[in-house]
Structures are given as C-alpha cells and as structure tokens.
Amino acid sequence: MTLYSKIIGTGSSLPPNRVTNQDLVAQLAEKGIETSDEWIVSRSGISARHYAAPDVHSSDLATEAARNALQMAKLNPSDVDLIIVATSTPDFFGGFPSTACVVQRKLGITNECAAVDVQAVCSGFVYAVSIADNFIKAGTHKNVLVIGAEVFSRILNFDDRTTCVLFGDGAGAVVLSASKEPGVLSTKLHADGRYADILCVQGKINAGVLEGSAFLYMDGQAVFKLAVSVLEKVANEALRGADMSASQIDWLIPHQANIRIMQSTAKKLGLPSEKMVVTVDQHGNTSAASIPLALDQAVRDGRIKPGQNVMMEGVGGGFTWGAVLARM
C-alpha cells in the first residue's frame, strides 16, 4: 500500500497590533525618515502588517497557530509525534533550546516526540513540509505538526525605510498526517550559498559580544531578480514530479514578499490572478509564516476546497527556494 502525507488541519496566529502604512509613515517621520503609503504599496503591494508585543515570542504565535490547526484536524496535542518549526527568529539566541521544543512544552505534549527547528528563512515552511512528508512516507511518523513562526519586527532597522516597511510578525501551522489518499504530491528544494550575502543578518557573537549588525540586510534588486528567476522553475519541477501541468493547479500560494514577484510567477505559469492567494497586502512579509498564514486564510474562507491542487513555493535567504504541490 502506498502511503501519503496529507494536510488535515491548518491554523494561524497574528498579533493584535495591526500597523498600517499610515501608522508606520507617521512613526518614521518622527525619526526624520520620509516615505509614503504610495511609495510602499507601489514597490511591494503592502498596506499593513502586524507587530508582536515585546513579551510575545515566536513560540507564543506558533503555539496558538498549532492549537488552531490541531482543532481543525480533530487531534489532541498528544497525537503529534513530530514537531517541525521553521523560523529565523527563534526564542533564544543561537536557536537553543529550539523553538519547537518550547512549543512542545507550551502545548503540554509529554510523549517525548521529536521536535526540531528548520532554518531556511522565507523558504522554511516549504522545507519543513518536505521533511515531514518524507518522514510520513517512510512510515516512521503519523501526525506531524509543521509551523512557520516569525517576529521579524525584532530584527528590523527602522532607520532603513527600504526594509523596515516590508516585514511583519505572525505564525501559520499545518497538521500533516499519514493517509491512503494522495496529499503531498511532489516537493522540490534548492539552495545556492553563493548568494548568501544578498539577504542576511550579518552580526556574529564573539565572547558574548555582538560583532557587526543584528539587523536584517537585503539587497532588494538582487533578491527580486533571483526570486523571479527561480520561482517559475521550481514550480515546474514540482509539477513534473507529480506528472502534472500548470493548468491543473487550482491555487497558487507563493511566499508573500512582494506582489510584483508573485504576479510575475503566476503569469509565467499561465495562471490568472484569481487563482493566486494574496495576503501580503495585509500581513507584509512574514518570512516562514507567510505561506501557512495564506493557506489557512484561504481554507477557512472557503476558497480552497477538498480535492483541489495547491502549489506552495518560496524563496529566502541562504539563498534557498522550493515548492510543494499538495492535494487538499
């Protein structure tokens, strides 16, 4: 019998503090930095984003998203036998203990299931789903909780208008379970470390002292050019892996970073804009959380229905990129 992994539950969490472009423009003006709603929207498609409170961590958002996904899946936390958290903003410096272990504790899971973080920046959720899919298909795990969670507001330089207006905080989660019915149809992952410097946090710790900057750095033009180039290619690779064509995609959920990149990808795949889920306008770029946040919204509002084919793809620092083709 062929064993598949299938998404049986989705969930998300957004901090209540919603910051519109107008709010951010006013805050930046107090620092003498000029920008405008029109400037932000025209370059990114972003109108608002959410910021977590100072005492809220990635694990808090991840735990709420996980609970919502488990509720939809009609599973108890104790049914989970693997937790994978994709994050670039872990609760602790150095990433340990892992945010996944903290989430395990906050969910009250005491069955000693494995828990691990995945670091592939904005591609992290796609990487994590691919890992979970392989564990389930190998027959070693039955119910895997996959979460993308970020508090990117903590690493933004609010003196740099080219980056601080783009990112937000949030978390999204899915429950992948073993199934006799096709679920995840194909995955494809890539990385190219030659481009590590175009999107990164350059700071290092030496003897407990920060060397360099702890803020996010991005070469916007280089990232845009590379993203447009690789997203179409990896989507087609995933389609070939499932012996399918782009015309069979019901919904495209690209990483929610920039509306122009997203629209370019859809156009190259021959998909109308009506088949693309867009949340970047309200969430900003939430890195590893962006795809599961968009997926959960489209599932809960009824757009994505059982049996439909969903293409999820992302690009991120590293430079990493990947795609997952799944039947809901």
Short mmCIF file of N, CA and C in Angstrom, two decimals, residues 28-170:
data_model
loop_
_atom_site.label_atom_id
_atom_site.label_comp_id
_atom_site.label_asym_id
_atom_site.label_seq_id
_atom_site.Cartn_x
_atom_site.Cartn_y
_atom_site.Cartn_z
N LEU A 28 7.93 56.85 11.31
CA LEU A 28 9.22 57.12 10.67
C LEU A 28 9.45 58.62 10.53
N ALA A 29 8.39 59.39 10.32
CA ALA A 29 8.53 60.84 10.19
C ALA A 29 9.09 61.45 11.46
N GLU A 30 8.72 60.88 12.60
CA GLU A 30 9.25 61.37 13.88
C GLU A 30 10.76 61.18 13.97
N LYS A 31 11.29 60.22 13.19
CA LYS A 31 12.74 59.97 13.16
C LYS A 31 13.40 60.71 12.01
N GLY A 32 12.62 61.50 11.26
CA GLY A 32 13.16 62.25 10.14
C GLY A 32 13.32 61.44 8.87
N ILE A 33 12.64 60.29 8.80
CA ILE A 33 12.73 59.42 7.62
C ILE A 33 11.47 59.58 6.80
N GLU A 34 11.63 59.96 5.54
CA GLU A 34 10.49 60.22 4.67
C GLU A 34 10.12 58.99 3.85
N THR A 35 8.83 58.67 3.87
CA THR A 35 8.28 57.64 3.00
C THR A 35 6.78 57.92 2.90
N SER A 36 6.04 57.09 2.17
CA SER A 36 4.61 57.33 1.99
C SER A 36 3.90 56.02 1.72
N ASP A 37 2.60 56.04 1.94
CA ASP A 37 1.78 54.87 1.63
C ASP A 37 1.94 54.49 0.16
N GLU A 38 1.92 55.47 -0.71
CA GLU A 38 2.03 55.21 -2.16
C GLU A 38 3.37 54.58 -2.50
N TRP A 39 4.44 55.04 -1.85
CA TRP A 39 5.78 54.50 -2.11
C TRP A 39 5.85 53.03 -1.70
N ILE A 40 5.29 52.71 -0.54
CA ILE A 40 5.33 51.34 -0.03
C ILE A 40 4.48 50.41 -0.90
N VAL A 41 3.24 50.84 -1.19
CA VAL A 41 2.32 50.00 -1.97
C VAL A 41 2.84 49.76 -3.38
N SER A 42 3.37 50.80 -4.01
CA SER A 42 3.82 50.67 -5.39
C SER A 42 5.00 49.72 -5.53
N ARG A 43 5.82 49.62 -4.52
CA ARG A 43 7.01 48.77 -4.59
C ARG A 43 6.81 47.37 -4.04
N SER A 44 5.78 47.18 -3.21
CA SER A 44 5.62 45.88 -2.56
C SER A 44 4.20 45.33 -2.55
N GLY A 45 3.21 46.21 -2.64
CA GLY A 45 1.82 45.77 -2.51
C GLY A 45 1.35 45.70 -1.07
N ILE A 46 2.19 46.14 -0.13
CA ILE A 46 1.88 46.02 1.30
C ILE A 46 1.15 47.28 1.79
N SER A 47 0.04 47.07 2.50
CA SER A 47 -0.72 48.17 3.10
C SER A 47 -0.68 48.14 4.63
N ALA A 48 -0.43 46.94 5.19
CA ALA A 48 -0.42 46.80 6.65
C ALA A 48 0.38 45.56 7.03
N ARG A 49 0.73 45.50 8.30
CA ARG A 49 1.42 44.34 8.85
C ARG A 49 1.12 44.30 10.35
N HIS A 50 1.47 43.20 11.01
CA HIS A 50 1.23 43.05 12.45
C HIS A 50 2.56 42.95 13.18
N TYR A 51 2.64 43.61 14.34
CA TYR A 51 3.84 43.55 15.18
C TYR A 51 3.49 42.92 16.52
N ALA A 52 4.32 42.00 16.96
CA ALA A 52 4.12 41.36 18.26
C ALA A 52 4.53 42.30 19.39
N ALA A 53 3.87 42.16 20.53
CA ALA A 53 4.24 42.91 21.72
C ALA A 53 5.61 42.44 22.21
N PRO A 54 6.32 43.28 22.96
CA PRO A 54 7.69 42.93 23.40
C PRO A 54 7.80 41.61 24.15
N ASP A 55 6.74 41.22 24.86
CA ASP A 55 6.80 39.99 25.64
C ASP A 55 6.24 38.78 24.90
N VAL A 56 5.96 38.92 23.61
CA VAL A 56 5.44 37.83 22.79
C VAL A 56 6.55 37.30 21.89
N HIS A 57 6.75 36.00 21.90
CA HIS A 57 7.84 35.37 21.15
C HIS A 57 7.30 34.50 20.01
N SER A 58 8.20 34.05 19.16
CA SER A 58 7.79 33.18 18.06
C SER A 58 7.04 31.96 18.57
N SER A 59 7.49 31.40 19.70
CA SER A 59 6.83 30.20 20.23
C SER A 59 5.39 30.48 20.65
N ASP A 60 5.09 31.69 21.11
CA ASP A 60 3.73 32.04 21.51
C ASP A 60 2.80 32.03 20.30
N LEU A 61 3.25 32.68 19.22
CA LEU A 61 2.46 32.71 17.99
C LEU A 61 2.35 31.30 17.40
N ALA A 62 3.44 30.56 17.44
CA ALA A 62 3.46 29.20 16.91
C ALA A 62 2.50 28.29 17.67
N THR A 63 2.46 28.44 18.98
CA THR A 63 1.58 27.60 19.79
C THR A 63 0.12 27.85 19.49
N GLU A 64 -0.25 29.12 19.34
CA GLU A 64 -1.65 29.44 19.02
C GLU A 64 -2.02 28.90 17.64
N ALA A 65 -1.14 29.08 16.66
CA ALA A 65 -1.41 28.55 15.32
C ALA A 65 -1.53 27.04 15.35
N ALA A 66 -0.67 26.39 16.13
CA ALA A 66 -0.70 24.93 16.24
C ALA A 66 -2.01 24.45 16.85
N ARG A 67 -2.46 25.12 17.90
CA ARG A 67 -3.73 24.72 18.53
C ARG A 67 -4.88 24.82 17.54
N ASN A 68 -4.88 25.88 16.74
CA ASN A 68 -5.95 26.05 15.76
C ASN A 68 -5.90 24.96 14.69
N ALA A 69 -4.69 24.59 14.27
CA ALA A 69 -4.55 23.53 13.27
C ALA A 69 -4.97 22.18 13.84
N LEU A 70 -4.59 21.90 15.07
CA LEU A 70 -4.97 20.64 15.71
C LEU A 70 -6.49 20.56 15.90
N GLN A 71 -7.09 21.68 16.23
CA GLN A 71 -8.55 21.70 16.40
C GLN A 71 -9.24 21.36 15.08
N MET A 72 -8.77 21.94 13.97
CA MET A 72 -9.37 21.63 12.67
C MET A 72 -9.15 20.16 12.32
N ALA A 73 -7.97 19.64 12.66
CA ALA A 73 -7.65 18.24 12.36
C ALA A 73 -8.35 17.26 13.29
N LYS A 74 -8.97 17.79 14.35
CA LYS A 74 -9.66 16.96 15.36
C LYS A 74 -8.69 16.00 16.03
N LEU A 75 -7.51 16.54 16.35
CA LEU A 75 -6.50 15.78 17.06
C LEU A 75 -6.15 16.47 18.37
N ASN A 76 -5.68 15.69 19.31
CA ASN A 76 -5.16 16.22 20.56
C ASN A 76 -3.66 16.45 20.42
N PRO A 77 -3.09 17.38 21.18
CA PRO A 77 -1.63 17.56 21.14
C PRO A 77 -0.87 16.26 21.34
N SER A 78 -1.38 15.36 22.16
CA SER A 78 -0.69 14.10 22.44
C SER A 78 -0.65 13.18 21.23
N ASP A 79 -1.44 13.47 20.18
CA ASP A 79 -1.42 12.66 18.96
C ASP A 79 -0.22 13.00 18.07
N VAL A 80 0.42 14.13 18.33
CA VAL A 80 1.54 14.59 17.50
C VAL A 80 2.78 13.77 17.82
N ASP A 81 3.46 13.26 16.78
CA ASP A 81 4.69 12.51 17.03
C ASP A 81 5.93 13.15 16.41
N LEU A 82 5.78 14.38 15.90
CA LEU A 82 6.94 15.14 15.42
C LEU A 82 6.50 16.60 15.28
N ILE A 83 7.35 17.52 15.75
CA ILE A 83 7.10 18.95 15.61
C ILE A 83 8.27 19.56 14.85
N ILE A 84 7.95 20.27 13.78
CA ILE A 84 8.97 20.98 13.00
C ILE A 84 8.57 22.45 12.94
N VAL A 85 9.43 23.33 13.43
CA VAL A 85 9.17 24.77 13.39
C VAL A 85 10.19 25.44 12.47
N ALA A 86 9.68 26.11 11.45
CA ALA A 86 10.53 26.90 10.56
C ALA A 86 10.54 28.33 11.09
N THR A 87 11.71 28.84 11.44
CA THR A 87 11.82 30.20 11.96
C THR A 87 13.23 30.75 11.78
N SER A 88 13.29 32.06 11.55
CA SER A 88 14.57 32.76 11.55
C SER A 88 14.69 33.66 12.77
N THR A 89 13.63 33.66 13.58
CA THR A 89 13.62 34.48 14.79
C THR A 89 13.24 33.60 15.98
N PRO A 90 14.12 32.67 16.34
CA PRO A 90 13.84 31.75 17.46
C PRO A 90 13.76 32.50 18.78
N ASP A 91 13.18 31.84 19.76
CA ASP A 91 13.01 32.47 21.08
C ASP A 91 14.34 32.83 21.72
N PHE A 92 15.35 32.00 21.49
CA PHE A 92 16.63 32.18 22.17
C PHE A 92 17.77 32.37 21.17
N PHE A 93 18.73 33.20 21.55
CA PHE A 93 19.90 33.39 20.70
C PHE A 93 20.63 32.06 20.51
N GLY A 94 21.05 31.81 19.29
CA GLY A 94 21.71 30.55 18.98
C GLY A 94 20.72 29.46 18.63
N GLY A 95 19.43 29.73 18.89
CA GLY A 95 18.40 28.77 18.50
C GLY A 95 18.25 27.59 19.43
N PHE A 96 18.82 27.65 20.64
CA PHE A 96 18.59 26.53 21.54
C PHE A 96 18.34 27.03 22.95
N PRO A 97 17.37 26.40 23.66
CA PRO A 97 16.60 25.28 23.13
C PRO A 97 15.80 25.71 21.90
N SER A 98 15.52 24.74 21.05
CA SER A 98 14.79 25.05 19.82
C SER A 98 13.41 25.61 20.14
N THR A 99 12.91 26.43 19.24
CA THR A 99 11.55 26.94 19.39
C THR A 99 10.56 25.79 19.35
N ALA A 100 10.87 24.74 18.58
CA ALA A 100 10.00 23.57 18.52
C ALA A 100 9.85 22.91 19.88
N CYS A 101 10.94 22.82 20.64
CA CYS A 101 10.87 22.25 21.98
C CYS A 101 10.05 23.13 22.92
N VAL A 102 10.17 24.44 22.76
CA VAL A 102 9.38 25.36 23.59
C VAL A 102 7.90 25.20 23.26
N VAL A 103 7.59 25.07 21.97
CA VAL A 103 6.20 24.87 21.55
C VAL A 103 5.68 23.55 22.11
N GLN A 104 6.50 22.52 22.07
CA GLN A 104 6.10 21.23 22.64
C GLN A 104 5.69 21.38 24.10
N ARG A 105 6.49 22.13 24.85
CA ARG A 105 6.19 22.37 26.27
C ARG A 105 4.90 23.16 26.43
N LYS A 106 4.73 24.21 25.62
CA LYS A 106 3.55 25.07 25.75
C LYS A 106 2.27 24.35 25.33
N LEU A 107 2.39 23.37 24.44
CA LEU A 107 1.22 22.58 24.05
C LEU A 107 0.91 21.48 25.06
N GLY A 108 1.82 21.28 26.01
CA GLY A 108 1.61 20.25 27.02
C GLY A 108 1.85 18.85 26.51
N ILE A 109 2.69 18.71 25.48
CA ILE A 109 2.98 17.39 24.91
C ILE A 109 4.08 16.73 25.73
N THR A 110 3.77 15.58 26.29
CA THR A 110 4.73 14.88 27.17
C THR A 110 5.07 13.49 26.65
N ASN A 111 4.77 13.24 25.37
CA ASN A 111 5.02 11.90 24.82
C ASN A 111 6.44 11.74 24.29
N GLU A 112 7.29 12.76 24.52
CA GLU A 112 8.70 12.72 24.12
C GLU A 112 8.87 12.61 22.61
N CYS A 113 7.92 13.16 21.83
CA CYS A 113 8.06 13.17 20.37
C CYS A 113 9.22 14.07 19.98
N ALA A 114 9.79 13.82 18.83
CA ALA A 114 10.90 14.64 18.34
C ALA A 114 10.42 16.05 18.04
N ALA A 115 11.30 17.02 18.23
CA ALA A 115 10.99 18.42 17.95
C ALA A 115 12.25 19.10 17.45
N VAL A 116 12.13 19.84 16.35
CA VAL A 116 13.32 20.42 15.74
C VAL A 116 12.95 21.69 14.97
N ASP A 117 13.89 22.63 14.93
CA ASP A 117 13.72 23.84 14.12
C ASP A 117 14.38 23.65 12.76
N VAL A 118 13.84 24.34 11.76
CA VAL A 118 14.41 24.36 10.42
C VAL A 118 14.71 25.82 10.06
N GLN A 119 15.91 26.07 9.56
CA GLN A 119 16.30 27.43 9.20
C GLN A 119 16.57 27.50 7.70
N ALA A 120 15.58 28.00 6.98
CA ALA A 120 15.75 28.28 5.55
C ALA A 120 15.09 29.61 5.22
N VAL A 121 14.96 30.44 6.23
CA VAL A 121 14.37 31.78 6.15
C VAL A 121 12.98 31.70 5.52
N CYS A 122 12.74 32.46 4.45
CA CYS A 122 11.38 32.52 3.89
C CYS A 122 10.96 31.22 3.20
N SER A 123 11.89 30.35 2.89
CA SER A 123 11.58 29.04 2.32
C SER A 123 11.37 27.99 3.41
N GLY A 124 11.46 28.39 4.67
CA GLY A 124 11.48 27.44 5.76
C GLY A 124 10.26 26.54 5.83
N PHE A 125 9.07 27.09 5.59
CA PHE A 125 7.87 26.27 5.68
C PHE A 125 7.86 25.20 4.60
N VAL A 126 8.26 25.56 3.38
CA VAL A 126 8.33 24.59 2.29
C VAL A 126 9.32 23.50 2.62
N TYR A 127 10.48 23.88 3.15
CA TYR A 127 11.48 22.89 3.57
C TYR A 127 10.89 21.96 4.64
N ALA A 128 10.20 22.55 5.63
CA ALA A 128 9.67 21.76 6.73
C ALA A 128 8.59 20.79 6.27
N VAL A 129 7.73 21.22 5.36
CA VAL A 129 6.70 20.33 4.82
C VAL A 129 7.34 19.16 4.08
N SER A 130 8.38 19.44 3.31
CA SER A 130 9.07 18.38 2.57
C SER A 130 9.69 17.36 3.53
N ILE A 131 10.29 17.84 4.60
CA ILE A 131 10.88 16.94 5.60
C ILE A 131 9.80 16.08 6.25
N ALA A 132 8.70 16.72 6.64
CA ALA A 132 7.60 15.98 7.27
C ALA A 132 7.02 14.94 6.31
N ASP A 133 6.86 15.31 5.06
CA ASP A 133 6.33 14.40 4.04
C ASP A 133 7.19 13.14 3.95
N ASN A 134 8.49 13.33 3.96
CA ASN A 134 9.39 12.17 3.85
C ASN A 134 9.35 11.28 5.08
N PHE A 135 9.24 11.88 6.27
CA PHE A 135 9.12 11.07 7.49
C PHE A 135 7.84 10.23 7.45
N ILE A 136 6.75 10.84 7.02
CA ILE A 136 5.47 10.12 7.00
C ILE A 136 5.49 9.01 5.94
N LYS A 137 6.01 9.31 4.77
CA LYS A 137 6.06 8.30 3.70
C LYS A 137 6.99 7.14 4.07
N ALA A 138 7.97 7.43 4.91
CA ALA A 138 8.88 6.35 5.37
C ALA A 138 8.20 5.45 6.39
N GLY A 139 7.05 5.88 6.89
CA GLY A 139 6.31 5.07 7.85
C GLY A 139 6.75 5.24 9.29
N THR A 140 7.63 6.21 9.56
CA THR A 140 8.15 6.38 10.92
C THR A 140 7.31 7.33 11.77
N HIS A 141 6.50 8.17 11.12
CA HIS A 141 5.67 9.13 11.85
C HIS A 141 4.28 9.19 11.23
N LYS A 142 3.29 9.51 12.08
CA LYS A 142 1.90 9.51 11.64
C LYS A 142 1.30 10.91 11.59
N ASN A 143 1.53 11.70 12.62
CA ASN A 143 0.97 13.05 12.70
C ASN A 143 2.08 14.06 12.97
N VAL A 144 2.36 14.91 12.00
CA VAL A 144 3.47 15.87 12.12
C VAL A 144 2.90 17.28 12.13
N LEU A 145 3.30 18.04 13.12
CA LEU A 145 2.92 19.44 13.24
C LEU A 145 4.01 20.28 12.61
N VAL A 146 3.66 21.01 11.54
CA VAL A 146 4.62 21.85 10.82
C VAL A 146 4.20 23.30 10.99
N ILE A 147 5.10 24.12 11.49
CA ILE A 147 4.78 25.51 11.84
C ILE A 147 5.81 26.45 11.23
N GLY A 148 5.34 27.59 10.72
CA GLY A 148 6.20 28.70 10.35
C GLY A 148 5.87 29.85 11.29
N ALA A 149 6.85 30.37 12.01
CA ALA A 149 6.59 31.41 13.00
C ALA A 149 7.72 32.44 13.01
N GLU A 150 7.34 33.72 13.04
CA GLU A 150 8.36 34.77 13.00
C GLU A 150 7.94 36.00 13.79
N VAL A 151 8.93 36.66 14.38
CA VAL A 151 8.78 38.01 14.94
C VAL A 151 9.87 38.87 14.29
N PHE A 152 9.72 39.10 13.00
CA PHE A 152 10.74 39.82 12.24
C PHE A 152 10.87 41.28 12.67
N SER A 153 9.85 41.81 13.35
CA SER A 153 9.94 43.19 13.81
C SER A 153 11.14 43.39 14.74
N ARG A 154 11.63 42.29 15.35
CA ARG A 154 12.75 42.38 16.30
C ARG A 154 14.09 42.62 15.60
N ILE A 155 14.16 42.31 14.31
CA ILE A 155 15.45 42.43 13.62
C ILE A 155 15.41 43.48 12.51
N LEU A 156 14.40 44.37 12.57
CA LEU A 156 14.28 45.43 11.56
C LEU A 156 14.99 46.69 12.01
N ASN A 157 15.68 47.31 11.07
CA ASN A 157 16.34 48.59 11.30
C ASN A 157 15.37 49.69 10.87
N PHE A 158 14.76 50.37 11.83
CA PHE A 158 13.76 51.38 11.50
C PHE A 158 14.38 52.71 11.06
N ASP A 159 15.68 52.68 10.80
CA ASP A 159 16.33 53.80 10.12
C ASP A 159 16.51 53.51 8.63
N ASP A 160 16.11 52.31 8.21
CA ASP A 160 16.25 51.89 6.82
C ASP A 160 14.86 51.67 6.23
N ARG A 161 14.35 52.66 5.52
CA ARG A 161 12.98 52.57 5.03
C ARG A 161 12.82 51.52 3.94
N THR A 162 13.92 51.09 3.32
CA THR A 162 13.81 50.10 2.23
C THR A 162 13.51 48.70 2.75
N THR A 163 13.76 48.45 4.04
CA THR A 163 13.47 47.12 4.59
C THR A 163 12.44 47.15 5.71
N CYS A 164 12.43 48.18 6.54
CA CYS A 164 11.56 48.14 7.72
C CYS A 164 10.08 48.16 7.38
N VAL A 165 9.72 48.64 6.19
CA VAL A 165 8.30 48.71 5.81
C VAL A 165 7.77 47.39 5.28
N LEU A 166 8.65 46.43 5.05
CA LEU A 166 8.27 45.22 4.31
C LEU A 166 7.83 44.05 5.17
N PHE A 167 8.29 43.98 6.41
CA PHE A 167 8.15 42.74 7.18
C PHE A 167 7.15 42.87 8.33
N GLY A 168 6.61 41.71 8.71
CA GLY A 168 5.67 41.66 9.82
C GLY A 168 5.84 40.37 10.60
N ASP A 169 5.01 40.22 11.64
CA ASP A 169 5.07 39.06 12.53
C ASP A 169 3.83 38.20 12.37
N GLY A 170 3.97 36.91 12.67
CA GLY A 170 2.83 36.00 12.61
C GLY A 170 3.29 34.55 12.60
#
